[in-house]
Amino acid sequence: MNRVVIVGGVAGGATAAARIRRLDERAEITVYEKSGFISYANCGLPYYIGGEIVNASDLTLQTPESFFSRFRVDVKVHHEVVAIDTVAKNVTVKNLGSGEVFVKEYDKLILSTGAKPIRPPFSGIDSEGIFTLRTVEDTLNIKKFILSASPAQAVVVGGGFIGIEMAENLARQGISVTVVEGGPQLMAPFDSDMAAFIHGEMRRNGVKVMLNSMVEGFNKSEGRLNVCLKGGVCLPCDMAILAIGVSPDARIAQAAGIATGIKGSIVVDDHMRTSAPDVYAVGDAVQIKNFVTGRDTLISLAGPANKQGRVAADNVCGLDSSYTGGQGSSVIKIFDMTAACTGINERTAAAEGIEVRKVILSPLNHAGYYPGGRTMTMKVIFSAQDWRVLGAQILGYDGVDKRIDVLATAIRAGMTADDLAELDLAYAPPYSSAKDPVNMAGFIAQNLRDGVVRQWYYEGADSLPRDGSVTLLDVRTRGEYSSGHIEGFINIPVDDLRSQISSLDVGKRVYVICQSGLRSYIAARILEGNGFEAYNFAGGYRFYDTVKNDRVGAQCASPCGKEN
């Protein structure tokens, strides 16, 4: 009989336990979980605090009793594994309720210890009203505090997934929220130009966003909590959420001499095996390969953890199963907006020395003639060598999730711009367009590759000559132009361009812009057909205006608690 011990009973651990039972009816499976809950939905925790999920019981997919009833897995909650002996093949376990310490032998061991929230050694960090969010217990404590203390103001420290979700759900409870982020943007998986849309959505919903603002400590005065920033400014509030990030919880593996890597994470091979015989590790505690770059990385997401749990279980039971790496596919709800990404972004490509090409487009989520269409913003990253899809970021209100899933699949399959253009995707007016936004990304990339169109980008806008040596052309309607345009651009609506083309100097380069990039592409083709050298702006004026306003706002903001 195969004796399997699993340390950690949430995503990866619970998945591994259920998979082992399905493959081996006779295995003795024991799960030790130091919290009071197993198989719970980490990603749903903020939504219970915000009231979207009403019943706390809905956060847990299984209880120890239901797990045993269905899978005959012995689950011990409030039990912490405090040591591993990889030679004797046993673990030392502490019952956190009774204090009893005992030894449990194993034939196979799976570590699913996850990641723990980062708590820097700030002064006053243990003050009442400061919380982190990792477990169901954390969630219940935050909810209890809100119900009992009725906080009016909250500061969320950190602008990643948990920080953004907590900010939204606190705001939905009528709490005034300030997000303090030490870096230049929220949501690091997105490039800074795309993050501008996230900043805008947060501000539109009343959340104050403070970027490039470092927290140095906390103190109490007049019964209120102060979040103290570098520079001496303090933000008064009633509660604070630390969402600075997470680090792998691999202490027991390190103490046992198991090889570790980035930030102390557990090193595993593609079978999820550690350096110790018969010891496997999965989830947020492990170092894996980035599927796109092939480099070692950490990806703290539920999807990879569950897949790794299945792979480890397969190998424990004698199957030959491999995990080929993660690409960070993720999606987040930000008030009414959806933000999603997969693969690498432009910043990562530059850091890794990968030469890329990008397309930025602003398509509707479905056919324009069908009521209710809403614009999404897409940025797709391609390899400069072979035009393989390497990454994508999408922001919008409807249809974002299905497009990011198509692009995530394209990355996994090694698809190119040509493949995107040829994808046969489902179409009906309420759901898509005959040329789906994913197809459109492929078409634009083909045009770039084949020299049908040249592009210019936001980062080059300020350096364009304003001395008359080039032509700066806005081809939107006169009404659109008058409501806002880039300094130095003249206005000729695209439908008037042919009749007025003689007013332009054919010897000058033309930099063209419209609202979304489509009309300016048509204008660029008209110009090229008449002997001009034309460049089309990627993303359109809507994209330019969002990024420009965000950066101007960030420059004007100071860490004084004022809304930027």
Coordinates of C-alpha atoms in Angstrom, one line a residue:
M1 CA 0.0 0.0 0.0
N2 CA 1.4 3.4 -1.1
R3 CA 1.5 5.8 1.9
V4 CA 1.2 9.4 0.6
V5 CA 1.5 12.4 2.8
I6 CA 0.5 15.8 1.4
V7 CA 1.5 19.0 3.2
G8 CA -1.1 21.7 2.4
G9 CA -4.7 21.1 1.4
V10 CA -5.7 24.0 -0.8
A11 CA -5.3 24.2 -4.6
G12 CA -2.4 21.9 -5.5
G13 CA -2.6 19.7 -2.5
A14 CA -6.3 19.0 -2.7
T15 CA -6.1 18.3 -6.4
A16 CA -3.2 15.9 -5.9
A17 CA -5.1 14.0 -3.2
A18 CA -8.2 13.6 -5.3
R19 CA -6.2 12.5 -8.4
I20 CA -4.2 10.0 -6.4
R21 CA -7.4 8.4 -5.1
R22 CA -8.9 8.2 -8.6
L23 CA -5.7 6.4 -9.8
D24 CA -5.1 4.2 -6.7
E25 CA -8.0 3.0 -4.7
R26 CA -5.7 1.4 -2.1
A27 CA -3.4 4.3 -1.4
E28 CA -3.3 5.6 2.2
I29 CA -3.6 9.4 1.7
T30 CA -3.1 11.9 4.5
V31 CA -3.4 15.7 4.1
Y32 CA -2.1 18.1 6.8
E33 CA -3.4 21.6 6.6
K34 CA -2.4 24.2 9.2
S35 CA -5.4 26.4 8.7
G36 CA -8.9 25.3 9.5
F37 CA -10.1 25.0 5.9
I38 CA -9.2 22.9 2.9
S39 CA -9.9 23.2 -0.8
Y40 CA -11.0 26.8 -0.5
A41 CA -11.3 29.4 -3.2
N42 CA -8.4 31.8 -2.5
C43 CA -9.4 33.9 -5.5
G44 CA -12.9 34.3 -4.0
L45 CA -11.8 35.7 -0.6
P46 CA -12.0 39.4 -1.5
Y47 CA -15.5 39.0 -2.9
Y48 CA -16.8 37.7 0.4
I49 CA -15.4 40.8 2.1
G50 CA -17.2 42.9 -0.5
G51 CA -20.5 41.1 -0.2
E52 CA -20.5 39.6 -3.8
I53 CA -20.3 36.2 -2.1
V54 CA -22.8 36.2 0.7
N55 CA -22.2 32.9 2.5
A56 CA -18.7 32.1 3.9
S57 CA -19.5 28.4 3.4
D58 CA -19.5 29.0 -0.4
L59 CA -15.7 29.7 -0.2
T60 CA -14.9 26.1 0.7
L61 CA -15.3 23.5 -2.1
Q62 CA -14.8 20.6 0.3
T63 CA -14.7 20.0 4.1
P64 CA -12.5 17.4 5.7
E65 CA -15.7 15.3 6.2
S66 CA -16.9 15.6 2.6
F67 CA -13.4 14.9 1.3
F68 CA -13.2 11.8 3.3
S69 CA -16.7 10.7 2.4
R70 CA -16.0 10.9 -1.4
F71 CA -12.3 10.2 -1.6
R72 CA -11.4 8.4 1.6
V73 CA -8.6 10.9 2.2
D74 CA -7.7 11.6 5.8
V75 CA -7.6 15.4 6.2
K76 CA -6.1 16.9 9.3
V77 CA -6.8 20.6 9.7
H78 CA -5.0 22.7 12.3
H79 CA -2.0 20.4 11.8
E80 CA 1.3 21.9 10.9
V81 CA 4.2 19.9 9.4
V82 CA 7.2 21.3 11.2
A83 CA 10.0 19.1 9.9
I84 CA 10.8 16.6 7.1
D85 CA 13.3 13.8 7.4
T86 CA 14.0 12.7 3.8
V87 CA 16.3 9.9 4.9
A88 CA 14.0 8.2 7.3
K89 CA 11.0 9.3 5.1
N90 CA 8.8 10.8 7.7
V91 CA 7.4 14.2 8.7
T92 CA 7.0 15.7 12.2
V93 CA 3.5 17.1 12.7
K94 CA 2.2 19.5 15.4
N95 CA -1.5 19.5 16.3
L96 CA -2.1 23.2 16.7
G97 CA -5.2 22.6 18.8
S98 CA -3.8 20.2 21.4
G99 CA 0.0 20.9 21.0
E100 CA 0.7 17.2 20.4
V101 CA 3.7 16.5 18.2
F102 CA 4.0 13.2 16.4
V103 CA 5.8 11.6 13.5
K104 CA 4.2 10.3 10.3
E105 CA 6.0 8.0 7.8
Y106 CA 5.5 8.3 4.1
D107 CA 6.4 6.4 0.9
K108 CA 5.7 9.5 -1.2
L109 CA 5.5 13.2 0.0
I110 CA 3.9 16.1 -1.8
L111 CA 4.6 19.6 -0.6
S112 CA 1.9 22.2 -1.4
T113 CA 2.8 24.8 1.2
G114 CA 1.9 27.8 -1.0
A115 CA 3.1 31.4 -0.6
K116 CA 2.8 33.7 2.3
P117 CA 2.1 37.5 2.2
I118 CA 5.1 39.7 2.5
R119 CA 5.2 41.5 5.8
P120 CA 8.3 43.8 5.8
P121 CA 9.7 44.7 9.3
F122 CA 7.9 48.1 9.3
S123 CA 7.5 49.9 12.6
G124 CA 4.0 49.4 13.9
I125 CA 3.2 46.6 11.5
D126 CA 1.5 44.6 14.2
S127 CA -0.9 47.5 15.1
E128 CA -4.6 46.7 15.2
G129 CA -6.4 47.3 11.9
I130 CA -3.5 46.0 9.7
F131 CA -4.4 42.9 7.7
T132 CA -3.1 40.5 5.1
L133 CA -5.2 38.2 3.0
R134 CA -4.3 34.6 2.5
T135 CA -6.6 32.2 4.3
V136 CA -10.3 31.9 5.1
E137 CA -9.5 33.0 8.6
D138 CA -7.9 36.2 7.3
T139 CA -11.1 36.9 5.3
L140 CA -13.3 36.3 8.3
N141 CA -11.2 38.6 10.5
I142 CA -11.3 41.4 7.9
K143 CA -15.1 41.0 7.5
K144 CA -15.6 41.0 11.3
F145 CA -13.5 44.2 11.6
I146 CA -15.5 45.9 8.9
L147 CA -18.8 45.0 10.6
S148 CA -17.7 45.9 14.1
A149 CA -15.6 49.0 13.4
S150 CA -17.4 50.5 10.4
P151 CA -14.2 51.9 8.9
A152 CA -14.6 55.0 6.8
Q153 CA -11.1 55.1 5.2
A154 CA -8.8 52.3 4.2
V155 CA -5.3 52.2 2.7
V156 CA -4.3 49.2 0.5
V157 CA -0.6 48.8 0.2
G158 CA 0.3 47.2 -3.1
G159 CA -1.3 47.3 -6.5
G160 CA -1.2 43.7 -7.6
F161 CA -4.1 41.3 -7.9
I162 CA -5.0 41.1 -4.2
G163 CA -4.6 44.8 -3.8
I164 CA -6.8 45.7 -6.7
E165 CA -9.5 43.2 -5.7
M166 CA -9.5 44.4 -2.1
A167 CA -9.6 48.0 -3.1
E168 CA -12.7 47.4 -5.3
N169 CA -14.5 45.3 -2.6
L170 CA -13.8 47.8 0.2
A171 CA -15.0 50.6 -2.0
R172 CA -18.2 48.7 -2.7
Q173 CA -18.7 48.7 1.0
G174 CA -18.8 52.5 1.0
I175 CA -15.2 52.8 2.4
S176 CA -13.0 55.5 1.0
V177 CA -9.9 53.7 -0.4
T178 CA -6.4 54.8 -1.3
V179 CA -4.0 52.4 -3.1
V180 CA -0.4 53.0 -2.3
E181 CA 2.0 51.4 -4.8
G182 CA 5.8 51.7 -4.6
G183 CA 6.3 51.3 -8.3
P184 CA 5.3 53.5 -11.3
Q185 CA 2.1 51.5 -12.1
L186 CA -0.5 49.1 -10.8
M187 CA -0.6 45.5 -12.0
A188 CA 3.0 44.7 -13.0
P189 CA 2.0 42.0 -15.5
F190 CA 0.8 44.8 -17.8
D191 CA 2.9 47.2 -19.7
S192 CA 2.7 50.8 -18.4
D193 CA 0.7 52.1 -21.4
M194 CA -2.0 49.4 -20.8
A195 CA -1.9 50.0 -17.0
A196 CA -3.1 53.5 -17.7
F197 CA -6.5 52.1 -18.4
I198 CA -6.5 50.3 -15.1
H199 CA -5.5 53.5 -13.3
G200 CA -8.4 55.3 -15.0
E201 CA -11.0 52.8 -14.0
M202 CA -9.9 52.9 -10.4
R203 CA -10.1 56.7 -10.3
R204 CA -13.4 56.8 -12.0
N205 CA -14.8 54.6 -9.2
G206 CA -13.4 56.9 -6.5
V207 CA -10.3 55.0 -5.5
K208 CA -7.3 57.2 -5.0
V209 CA -4.1 55.9 -6.7
M210 CA -0.7 56.9 -5.3
L211 CA 2.2 55.6 -7.4
N212 CA 5.9 55.7 -6.7
S213 CA 5.0 56.0 -3.0
M214 CA 6.9 53.8 -0.5
V215 CA 5.5 52.8 2.9
E216 CA 8.0 53.1 5.7
G217 CA 5.8 52.2 8.8
F218 CA 2.6 52.6 10.7
N219 CA 1.6 54.4 13.9
K220 CA -1.5 55.3 15.9
S221 CA -2.6 58.8 16.8
E222 CA -6.0 59.9 18.2
G223 CA -7.3 56.4 17.8
R224 CA -6.6 56.2 14.1
L225 CA -4.0 54.3 12.1
N226 CA -1.5 56.2 10.1
V227 CA 0.3 54.8 7.1
C228 CA 3.6 56.6 6.9
L229 CA 5.3 57.1 3.5
K230 CA 8.8 57.9 2.6
G231 CA 9.2 61.6 2.8
G232 CA 7.4 62.0 6.1
V233 CA 3.8 62.1 4.9
C234 CA 1.3 59.9 6.8
L235 CA -2.1 58.8 5.5
P236 CA -4.7 58.6 8.3
C237 CA -7.1 55.7 7.9
D238 CA -9.2 53.2 9.9
M239 CA -7.7 50.0 8.4
A240 CA -4.9 48.9 6.1
I241 CA -4.5 45.9 3.8
L242 CA -0.9 44.7 3.1
A243 CA -0.9 43.4 -0.4
I244 CA 2.7 44.0 -1.2
G245 CA 3.1 40.5 -2.7
V246 CA 3.9 37.0 -1.7
S247 CA 7.0 34.8 -1.2
P248 CA 7.2 31.0 -1.4
D249 CA 6.5 29.3 1.9
A250 CA 9.3 26.7 1.6
R251 CA 10.8 26.9 5.1
I252 CA 10.4 23.2 5.9
A253 CA 11.8 22.2 2.5
Q254 CA 14.9 24.4 3.1
A255 CA 15.4 23.0 6.6
A256 CA 15.3 19.5 5.2
G257 CA 18.1 20.2 2.7
I258 CA 15.9 20.2 -0.4
A259 CA 17.2 22.4 -3.2
T260 CA 15.7 25.8 -3.4
G261 CA 15.8 28.6 -6.0
I262 CA 14.3 32.0 -6.7
K263 CA 13.2 33.7 -3.4
G264 CA 13.8 30.4 -1.6
S265 CA 11.3 28.5 -3.7
I266 CA 11.5 24.7 -4.1
V267 CA 13.3 23.5 -7.2
V268 CA 11.4 20.8 -9.1
D269 CA 11.9 19.1 -12.5
D270 CA 9.1 18.7 -15.1
H271 CA 7.7 15.8 -13.1
M272 CA 7.4 18.0 -10.0
R273 CA 10.1 16.0 -8.3
T274 CA 12.3 17.8 -5.8
S275 CA 16.0 17.0 -5.1
A276 CA 15.0 14.6 -2.4
P277 CA 13.9 11.0 -3.3
D278 CA 10.1 10.5 -3.4
V279 CA 9.4 14.1 -2.5
Y280 CA 7.3 16.3 -4.9
A281 CA 6.3 19.9 -4.7
V282 CA 3.6 21.9 -6.4
G283 CA 1.9 25.3 -6.3
D284 CA 3.1 28.8 -5.3
A285 CA 6.0 27.4 -3.3
V286 CA 7.8 26.0 -6.4
Q287 CA 10.1 27.4 -9.1
I288 CA 8.9 26.6 -12.6
K289 CA 9.8 27.4 -16.2
N290 CA 8.4 30.3 -18.0
F291 CA 6.8 28.7 -21.1
V292 CA 7.7 31.6 -23.4
T293 CA 11.2 32.4 -22.3
G294 CA 12.3 29.1 -20.9
R295 CA 13.7 30.9 -17.8
D296 CA 13.1 29.9 -14.2
T297 CA 10.3 31.9 -12.7
L298 CA 7.6 32.0 -10.0
I299 CA 3.9 32.1 -10.9
S300 CA 1.5 32.3 -8.1
L301 CA -1.8 31.4 -9.7
A302 CA -4.5 28.8 -9.1
G303 CA -4.5 27.3 -12.6
P304 CA -0.8 26.3 -12.6
A305 CA -1.1 25.0 -9.0
N306 CA -3.9 22.7 -9.9
K307 CA -2.2 21.4 -13.0
Q308 CA 1.0 20.7 -11.1
G309 CA -1.0 18.8 -8.4
R310 CA -2.3 16.6 -11.1
V311 CA 1.1 16.0 -12.6
A312 CA 2.6 15.2 -9.2
A313 CA -0.2 12.8 -8.5
D314 CA 0.3 11.0 -11.8
N315 CA 4.0 10.4 -11.1
V316 CA 3.3 9.3 -7.6
C317 CA 1.0 6.7 -9.1
G318 CA 3.5 5.5 -11.7
L319 CA 2.3 7.5 -14.7
D320 CA 4.7 9.5 -16.8
S321 CA 3.3 13.1 -16.7
S322 CA 5.1 16.4 -17.2
Y323 CA 4.5 20.0 -16.5
T324 CA 5.9 22.1 -19.4
G325 CA 5.8 25.5 -17.7
G326 CA 3.5 28.4 -17.1
Q327 CA 2.8 31.6 -19.1
G328 CA 1.0 33.6 -16.4
S329 CA -2.5 33.6 -18.1
S330 CA -4.7 35.7 -15.8
V331 CA -7.8 37.8 -15.7
I332 CA -9.1 40.3 -13.1
K333 CA -12.3 42.2 -12.6
I334 CA -11.7 45.9 -11.8
F335 CA -15.1 47.4 -11.1
D336 CA -16.9 47.2 -14.5
M337 CA -13.6 46.6 -16.4
T338 CA -12.0 43.3 -17.2
A339 CA -8.2 43.1 -17.5
A340 CA -6.4 40.0 -18.8
C341 CA -2.9 39.0 -19.9
T342 CA -0.9 36.0 -21.0
G343 CA 2.7 35.3 -21.9
I344 CA 5.3 38.1 -21.7
N345 CA 4.9 41.8 -21.9
E346 CA 7.0 44.3 -23.8
R347 CA 9.0 45.2 -20.6
T348 CA 9.9 41.5 -19.9
A349 CA 10.9 41.0 -23.6
A350 CA 13.3 44.0 -23.3
A351 CA 14.8 42.6 -20.0
E352 CA 15.3 39.2 -21.5
G353 CA 16.8 40.6 -24.7
I354 CA 14.0 39.3 -26.9
E355 CA 13.3 41.4 -30.0
V356 CA 9.6 41.8 -30.5
R357 CA 7.0 43.6 -32.6
K358 CA 3.7 44.8 -31.2
V359 CA 0.3 45.6 -32.4
I360 CA -2.2 47.8 -30.5
L361 CA -5.9 47.8 -31.6
S362 CA -9.2 49.0 -30.2
P363 CA -11.9 46.7 -31.6
L364 CA -15.5 46.4 -30.5
N365 CA -16.4 43.2 -28.6
H366 CA -19.1 42.4 -31.1
A367 CA -20.5 43.5 -34.4
G368 CA -20.8 47.3 -34.5
Y369 CA -24.3 47.3 -35.9
Y370 CA -25.6 45.2 -33.0
P371 CA -26.6 47.3 -30.0
G372 CA -24.4 47.5 -27.0
G373 CA -20.9 47.1 -28.5
R374 CA -18.1 48.2 -26.2
T375 CA -14.5 49.0 -27.1
M376 CA -11.7 46.8 -25.8
T377 CA -7.9 47.6 -26.0
M378 CA -5.6 44.9 -27.1
K379 CA -1.8 44.7 -27.2
V380 CA -0.3 41.6 -28.8
I381 CA 3.4 40.9 -28.7
F382 CA 5.1 38.9 -31.5
S383 CA 8.6 37.6 -32.0
A384 CA 10.5 39.8 -34.5
Q385 CA 12.1 36.7 -36.0
D386 CA 9.2 34.5 -36.9
W387 CA 6.1 36.4 -35.8
R388 CA 5.1 33.8 -33.2
V389 CA 2.7 35.1 -30.5
L390 CA 4.6 35.7 -27.3
G391 CA 2.2 37.7 -25.2
A392 CA -1.1 39.6 -25.0
Q393 CA -2.8 42.1 -22.8
I394 CA -6.5 43.1 -23.1
L395 CA -8.6 45.6 -21.3
G396 CA -12.3 46.2 -21.8
Y397 CA -15.8 45.5 -20.6
D398 CA -17.2 42.5 -22.5
G399 CA -15.5 39.7 -24.4
V400 CA -12.1 40.2 -22.9
D401 CA -11.8 36.7 -21.3
K402 CA -12.6 34.7 -24.4
R403 CA -10.0 36.6 -26.5
I404 CA -7.3 36.2 -23.9
D405 CA -8.0 32.5 -23.8
V406 CA -7.7 32.2 -27.6
L407 CA -4.4 34.1 -27.5
A408 CA -3.1 32.0 -24.5
T409 CA -3.9 28.9 -26.6
A410 CA -2.1 30.4 -29.6
I411 CA 1.1 30.9 -27.4
R412 CA 0.9 27.3 -26.2
A413 CA 0.5 26.1 -29.8
G414 CA 3.4 28.2 -31.1
M415 CA 1.0 30.1 -33.5
T416 CA 2.1 33.0 -35.7
A417 CA 0.5 36.1 -37.0
D418 CA -0.6 34.0 -40.0
D419 CA -2.3 31.5 -37.7
L420 CA -4.2 34.2 -35.9
A421 CA -5.5 35.6 -39.2
E422 CA -6.7 32.2 -40.3
L423 CA -8.4 31.1 -37.0
D424 CA -11.9 30.0 -37.7
L425 CA -13.7 31.5 -34.7
A426 CA -17.4 31.5 -33.8
Y427 CA -19.4 34.5 -35.0
A428 CA -22.8 35.9 -34.4
P429 CA -23.6 39.6 -34.1
P430 CA -24.3 39.6 -30.3
Y431 CA -20.9 37.8 -29.6
S432 CA -18.3 38.8 -32.1
S433 CA -17.6 40.2 -35.6
A434 CA -17.0 38.3 -38.8
K435 CA -13.4 39.4 -38.4
D436 CA -12.9 38.7 -34.7
P437 CA -10.5 41.0 -32.8
V438 CA -8.0 38.1 -32.6
N439 CA -8.1 37.8 -36.4
M440 CA -7.7 41.6 -36.6
A441 CA -4.5 41.3 -34.5
G442 CA -3.2 38.8 -37.0
F443 CA -4.1 41.0 -40.0
I444 CA -2.3 44.0 -38.5
A445 CA 0.8 41.9 -37.7
Q446 CA 0.8 40.6 -41.3
N447 CA 0.6 44.1 -42.7
L448 CA 3.5 45.2 -40.5
R449 CA 5.6 42.2 -41.5
D450 CA 4.8 42.5 -45.2
G451 CA 5.4 46.3 -45.3
V452 CA 1.8 47.1 -46.1
V453 CA 1.7 49.5 -43.2
R454 CA 4.3 51.3 -41.0
Q455 CA 3.4 52.2 -37.5
W456 CA 4.4 54.8 -34.9
Y457 CA 3.8 54.5 -31.2
Y458 CA 3.0 56.5 -28.1
E459 CA 6.6 56.6 -26.9
G460 CA 7.6 58.5 -30.1
A461 CA 4.9 61.1 -30.0
D462 CA 6.7 63.9 -28.1
S463 CA 9.8 63.5 -30.3
L464 CA 8.0 64.1 -33.6
P465 CA 9.3 67.2 -35.3
R466 CA 7.0 70.3 -35.0
D467 CA 9.1 72.3 -37.4
G468 CA 7.3 71.5 -40.6
S469 CA 9.8 68.9 -41.7
V470 CA 7.1 66.2 -41.5
T471 CA 3.3 66.2 -41.8
L472 CA 1.3 65.4 -38.7
L473 CA -2.2 64.4 -39.8
D474 CA -5.3 63.7 -37.7
V475 CA -8.0 62.1 -40.0
R476 CA -10.9 62.0 -37.5
T477 CA -14.0 64.1 -38.0
R478 CA -13.8 67.8 -37.3
G479 CA -15.9 67.3 -34.2
E480 CA -13.6 64.7 -32.8
Y481 CA -10.6 66.8 -33.6
S482 CA -12.0 69.9 -31.9
S483 CA -12.8 67.9 -28.7
G484 CA -9.1 67.1 -28.3
H485 CA -6.0 66.5 -30.4
I486 CA -2.2 66.2 -30.3
E487 CA -0.5 69.6 -30.6
G488 CA 0.9 70.2 -34.1
F489 CA -1.5 67.9 -35.9
I490 CA -3.6 69.3 -38.7
N491 CA -7.1 67.9 -39.4
I492 CA -8.2 66.4 -42.7
P493 CA -11.0 63.8 -42.2
V494 CA -10.3 60.6 -44.0
D495 CA -13.2 60.9 -46.3
D496 CA -11.9 64.3 -47.5
L497 CA -8.3 63.1 -47.9
R498 CA -8.3 62.3 -51.6
S499 CA -9.8 65.7 -52.5
Q500 CA -7.3 67.6 -50.3
I501 CA -4.2 65.4 -50.8
S502 CA -2.7 68.1 -53.1
S503 CA -2.3 70.4 -50.1
L504 CA 0.2 68.0 -48.6
D505 CA 3.9 67.9 -49.5
V506 CA 4.7 64.4 -51.0
G507 CA 8.3 64.8 -50.0
K508 CA 7.5 64.8 -46.3
R509 CA 6.8 61.8 -44.1
V510 CA 3.2 61.7 -42.8
Y511 CA 2.4 60.6 -39.3
V512 CA -1.3 59.7 -39.2
I513 CA -3.7 59.3 -36.3
C514 CA -7.5 58.6 -35.8
Q515 CA -9.6 57.5 -32.9
S516 CA -8.9 53.8 -33.0
G517 CA -6.3 53.2 -35.7
L518 CA -8.7 52.0 -38.5
R519 CA -9.4 55.2 -40.3
S520 CA -5.7 56.2 -40.0
Y521 CA -4.8 52.9 -41.6
I522 CA -7.1 53.6 -44.5
A523 CA -5.6 57.1 -44.7
A524 CA -2.1 55.7 -44.7
R525 CA -3.0 53.4 -47.6
I526 CA -4.4 56.3 -49.5
L527 CA -1.2 58.3 -48.9
E528 CA 1.0 55.4 -49.9
G529 CA -0.9 54.9 -53.1
N530 CA -0.2 58.5 -53.9
G531 CA 3.5 58.4 -53.4
F532 CA 3.7 59.4 -49.7
E533 CA 5.6 57.6 -46.9
A534 CA 3.0 57.2 -44.2
Y535 CA 3.0 55.9 -40.6
N536 CA -0.1 54.9 -38.7
F537 CA -0.4 55.4 -35.0
A538 CA -0.9 52.2 -33.1
G539 CA -4.0 52.3 -30.9
G540 CA -5.5 55.6 -32.0
Y541 CA -6.1 58.9 -30.2
R542 CA -8.3 57.1 -27.5
F543 CA -5.2 55.1 -26.5
Y544 CA -2.9 58.2 -26.7
D545 CA -5.2 60.3 -24.6
T546 CA -5.6 57.7 -21.9
V547 CA -1.9 57.1 -21.5
K548 CA -1.0 60.8 -21.8
N549 CA -3.5 61.9 -19.2
D550 CA -2.4 59.1 -16.8
R551 CA 1.2 60.1 -17.0
V552 CA 0.5 63.8 -16.6
G553 CA -1.6 62.9 -13.6
A554 CA 1.1 60.8 -12.1
Q555 CA 3.7 63.5 -12.6
C556 CA 1.4 66.1 -10.9
A557 CA 0.6 63.8 -8.0
S558 CA 2.5 64.1 -4.7
P559 CA 2.4 61.7 -1.8
C560 CA 0.1 63.9 0.3
G561 CA -3.1 61.9 0.1
K562 CA -4.5 64.1 -2.6
E563 CA -6.2 62.3 -5.5
N564 CA -4.0 62.2 -8.5

